[in-house]
Structure formats: structure tokens, C-alpha cells
Amino acid sequence: MCGIVGYTGHENAKDIIIDGLKRLEYRGYDSAGIAIQEKGKLIVRKKKGEIKELEKLIDGEEITGTTGIGHTRWATHGEPSDLNAHPHVSADGRVAVVHNGIVENYMELKRQLIEDYGILFESETDTEVIAKMLGVLLEETDGSLSDAVYELTRKMRGTYAFAAIAADNPGEIVAFRKDAPLIAGVGEGFNFIASDIPAVLRYVNDIVLIENEEMVVATPDSLRIYDENHNLVKREPMKVTWSLEDEEKGGYEHFMLKEIHEQPKVLKETLYRRLDENGRIYLDGIKLDSEDLKNIDKIYIVACGTAYHAGLVGKYVIEKMSRIPVEVDIASEFRYRDPIVDEHTLFIAVSQSGETLDTLAALREAKSKGARILSVVNVVGSSVARESDDVFYTWAGPEIAVASTKAYTTQLVAMYLIALYLGDLTGSITEEYYQRILNELKSMPDKIQQILDRSDEIENLAEYLYNRDQVFFIGRGLDSAVAYEGSLKLKEISYINSFAIAAGELKHGTIALMEPETVVIALATVDRLFEKMYSNIEEVKARKAHVVSIAKEGRTEIERQSTNVIYIPDCADEVTPILSVVVLQLFAYFVAKIKGENIDKPRNLAKSVTVE
Ligand code: M6R
């Protein structure tokens, strides 16, 4: 998704901004550009394609200005092209703007600019309207860019963050946030604005989070924040503790592989941080107690993509352990279906980035109806976290690969801990059960490591199956939730058409697609449902499908109906998703690698989806 970086200081802005943009590459983009203040003018360079295309464009050009803005664009309005790339400029070329998000009323503003001012447009973007409008408003504000930005935001509707510089305002960057992420990085004699912390982490650890409808005015020596009424706001920076190393590949060929291998470590982090000295669960960011819980009669878990799949597991374990009814919903659907939510509802938002617009909008919808909001988020200080009553940080560390892996398994751990915590509060589980599941969770890092140590088995399987056109994933109960995640992983990075279905549903239609050699990945890790699943495997095997089963060690009877079997270490039924998904992550990874796909940045996808 689009990324913004702005720098004002005394060093070469172009180099620093391009370095920052590279740190946002993982989010997905289709063009890149910069605008630099240079001797009373603005130099604007932009190019379709990767950042290296932009670098080629400016190679050999002397650009020495020390203030500028840059952008990576992920097309929403208008195709990826040099013209549609950001920055966009005012009619006189003396204001430049980079922008994330959407200006909903841009057509109306564009018409006004054409009819009232005779302004010509060169791109198909909504962003160009911001630049052109700022150019007009600057005349009315006697050259005050911050006043012009303030005036403009009164006229604009939508969800966006943007940053602007003007040729006549040396050293100044003005940025504004409305429902899209924006941060400022504080240095000595220099400052940054950016859409994401990783963009500036190489230069600063002091970060100021910009709140909704706030404007930030940065110069080398000052950082001023104004609230929606244009009042000055005082805010101390927070220290970011991730290191740059956390964001580098550390010897792995791809970030995705590195992140898969980090799972034992980050799961420990997520889990052990939540255990007190008596070995009981202590959820630091969650204030919800047994009194609050008496008031809760329903739980919604709402999320998108992989986070939604974590929610499917969450429904199963939270209902089982707390006996409170749980509904799971896709965020983009939730808010348009007039959900039954009131002050007796606990709304759980799950989001790695904490910036997914659909999840954020669903959260706001639930909040406006009185729900208590608990979020499970990876990025500290993200919008979802900030708008929640209670927050569970997953502590997975930065996840760079677009395909989510370690964030998912830490979300699962969050679901188990929340389920046990609620189960304990409602008195629905025994102490013996509580300790048993907790011990199972504690054994997960070592058991994941055992699977990782046998990666070559999965790689061999991938070598055999990588050229298939379609793959089916089936499972029952918790295994069906993992089937959805396995299928998403495969399709997003290998582009193989994959399909997941609850195995019991096969015979109601999908079995019509089974032919000799159709690949079916059958998850049969739940002892309680093993026989039922075995029958479903027989159904597809009878149609001569190529069945790859995933089962617990010791379940060797499954070999009779399977072409291949991958075993996971033995564990309680409740926690098998944490192990079986690692097999599927590795399978997707190896298939994509053998096919030579762009694993960390798959086509058409963005890491953080901040548009509807
Ligand atoms: O940042 P979020 O967890 O809210 O993102 C939700 C989805 O966009 C995300 O999980 C997406 O499905 C990933 N590409 C999955 O690998």
C-alpha cells in the first residue's frame, strides 16, 4: 500500500528519503517519486515500477536539497504510470504533495478547480486535486502552507494522510492525517514525517504518533502538532525498541522464510510475557475483569484475511472455554450489515498492522453502538490499538513479507490466552484444564522447531506438486480454519488456484470437481474428529485424488488413504492449528520458490490495506 516519507534537516534529503521508501517496499507499490526543495524551486521526479527505476531516472543528477517528500504508490485512482505516480504539483509547480488513502469528493473539488480557476489536470488521481487546491489556497493564506492545509482539510472528505512542501517555504513539511497512519520521527537538527515507523528507524528511535485529524508542521528544529481546531498539541515522543536488524533478512533468502523460522522465538515472547510468577495468565493491556464480563453476552471477532482466519480459531476456543457465544465476521462485511451490537457486546478486532481500514471501520461501528473493544494487534500505537479499550499486543516483531506467518501464529496464541483468561473469569473451565492447555502452549515453540527441522520433507513435496493448477484444502473443526489459512497462503504467493472447504461439505457440491490426480491437502489433526475426517479422505481418494494428509505422529492408519503424509508432533486437539499451519506455510513458500515467484512482494497485494 502507499507509503510516505518526508525529511527536513541538513543532509541530502533525496538519499535519506529514497532509503526510507525502500524500507516501505515490502508493503507493495507500483511507482515511486520524490519532490525536493532546491534553490527556491521544487525538483519532482517520479517513475512507474520499482524504486530502482526512480534511482536510474535521477542517476547523475545533482539534487542537493535538504528538505523533501517521497512516496511509493499503490494504484487506486488511475493505473500505475509515471503521470499518476506521486508527488503531484500545484498549477504553478510550487507546491508538491504525496498522499495515502482516498479523497472521496475529489470529483467535486476537481470540477470546482476547473470551472472556477481554469486549472488543467494531467493525471487520473485524486491526489492531484490536493496539490492543485493547495496552490490556490496558498494565495489566500499569504503563503502559509499550514493554513492552506488546514483550509483544504475542511473541504475534503475521505480517509487519507498527506504531506506537502512549497518552494517558498524552505525547510518546512506540512502533513495531515485523517484515518490513515502518520507518524513523525524526532532527531537533533532534523525531523521526519512518515506513514510508517520502519521508514525512519535507521535515523531515529523517538517517534511521535500523529492522531486523527491532526496536522504536523516539521522543520529541522521544530515539530508542531495541531489538533482539529488548529490548537497546538504537546506530545512526548515514544521510544521504539525494534532494531533495524529485526527488519533485515538475517541470512534467509526471503523475509517470509525468516519469519516462518522466527515463530518459535516470537511465540515464546507472546506467551511468557503474559505469565506471572505463579504461572497464571496476566494480560497487561486488558482491564476487562469478572465484573465487566457479567455484562457481556456476546463476542464478535472481526478481521480480514489471515487475521480473520485467526478469528475462526478464536471462535472455537473462546466459545469452548468461556461458554460465551462468539460470532466471527469479515470486517468489510460486518459494518454493512447492521450488526446486532450493544453495550453487552465484546468486540475483538484482530489486525497485524492495526491499520487495515475495513477492520478499523468495523471497530468504529461497534464502538458507536456501545461495544467494549479489545484488539489483538502487532504494531504498537497503531490506529486499531489506539481506538480500543483493551489491547493485546502480539509481540511478533516487524513482519515484512506480505504473506503473514508469524503474526498469524502469535494471533493464535493471543486467542488461546484470551480464551483461557475468559474461561477462568467465567468459571467455565477447571484449574486442571487451564494448566493443561497452558502447558500445551508452552510446548509449542519446541514442536514448531521440530517441524522446521524437517522442512526438506515439505520441500520435496512442493517439488512434486508445484506445477498443479489447483489445490484443495479440507479439514473439520479447527482443521477447517487452518485449511482456509493454508489455501490463502498458497494462492497469494504461488498464484495457484486454491480452495478451502470444511470436509463435511465436500459431498454437497465441491466433490464434483474431484478427478484423478486432483491435489487435496487433508488436515486430520483433531483426534475427536479423526474418523469423520478419515471418511472424507476416503471420499476423495475414491475419486483418485492425490491426497496429502497432515496428521499427528502415531496416526499411521492415515497412510492407507493418503498419497503422502506429513506428521506434526503430538499435542492436544485444541492447539493443533499452531503446528499444522507451519507445514502449510512452508508448503506455500517452497511451491512459490520453485516457481520463481516474488515471494515477499506478491503481485497486486499490499502489506497493509488502508483503503476500502
Ligand atoms: O494487518 P491486518 O492483519 O489487518 O491485515 C489483514 C489482511 O490484509 C492480511 O492478513 C492479508 O490477508 C495477508 N496478506 C495474509 O497473508
XYZ file of C-alpha atoms and ligand atoms in Angstrom, residues 304-307 350-354 356 359 402-404 411 488-489 492 607 609, ligand 1:
36
model
C -9.606 -9.506 7.360
C -7.594 -12.168 5.550
C -5.213 -14.127 7.719
C -6.286 -12.261 10.842
C -7.597 -8.750 15.081
C -5.031 -6.999 12.910
C -1.298 -7.397 12.419
C -0.828 -3.851 11.143
C -3.568 -2.231 13.185
C -6.491 -2.134 7.992
C -11.151 -3.525 10.459
C 3.252 -9.568 2.605
C 2.130 -13.122 3.370
C 1.515 -13.201 7.085
C -2.582 -14.138 16.957
C -4.801 -18.296 1.262
C -1.055 -18.674 1.804
C -1.257 -15.326 -2.530
C 1.052 -5.468 3.381
C -4.605 -2.386 3.238
O -2.815 -6.023 9.019
P -4.005 -6.937 9.061
O -3.766 -8.147 9.911
O -5.269 -6.247 9.465
O -4.174 -7.454 7.578
C -5.267 -8.252 7.219
C -5.057 -8.872 5.867
O -4.923 -7.890 4.884
C -3.808 -9.772 5.832
O -3.876 -10.774 6.806
C -3.663 -10.434 4.454
O -4.686 -11.351 4.250
C -2.283 -11.087 4.326
N -1.741 -10.834 3.038
C -2.327 -12.557 4.514
O -1.114 -13.179 4.313
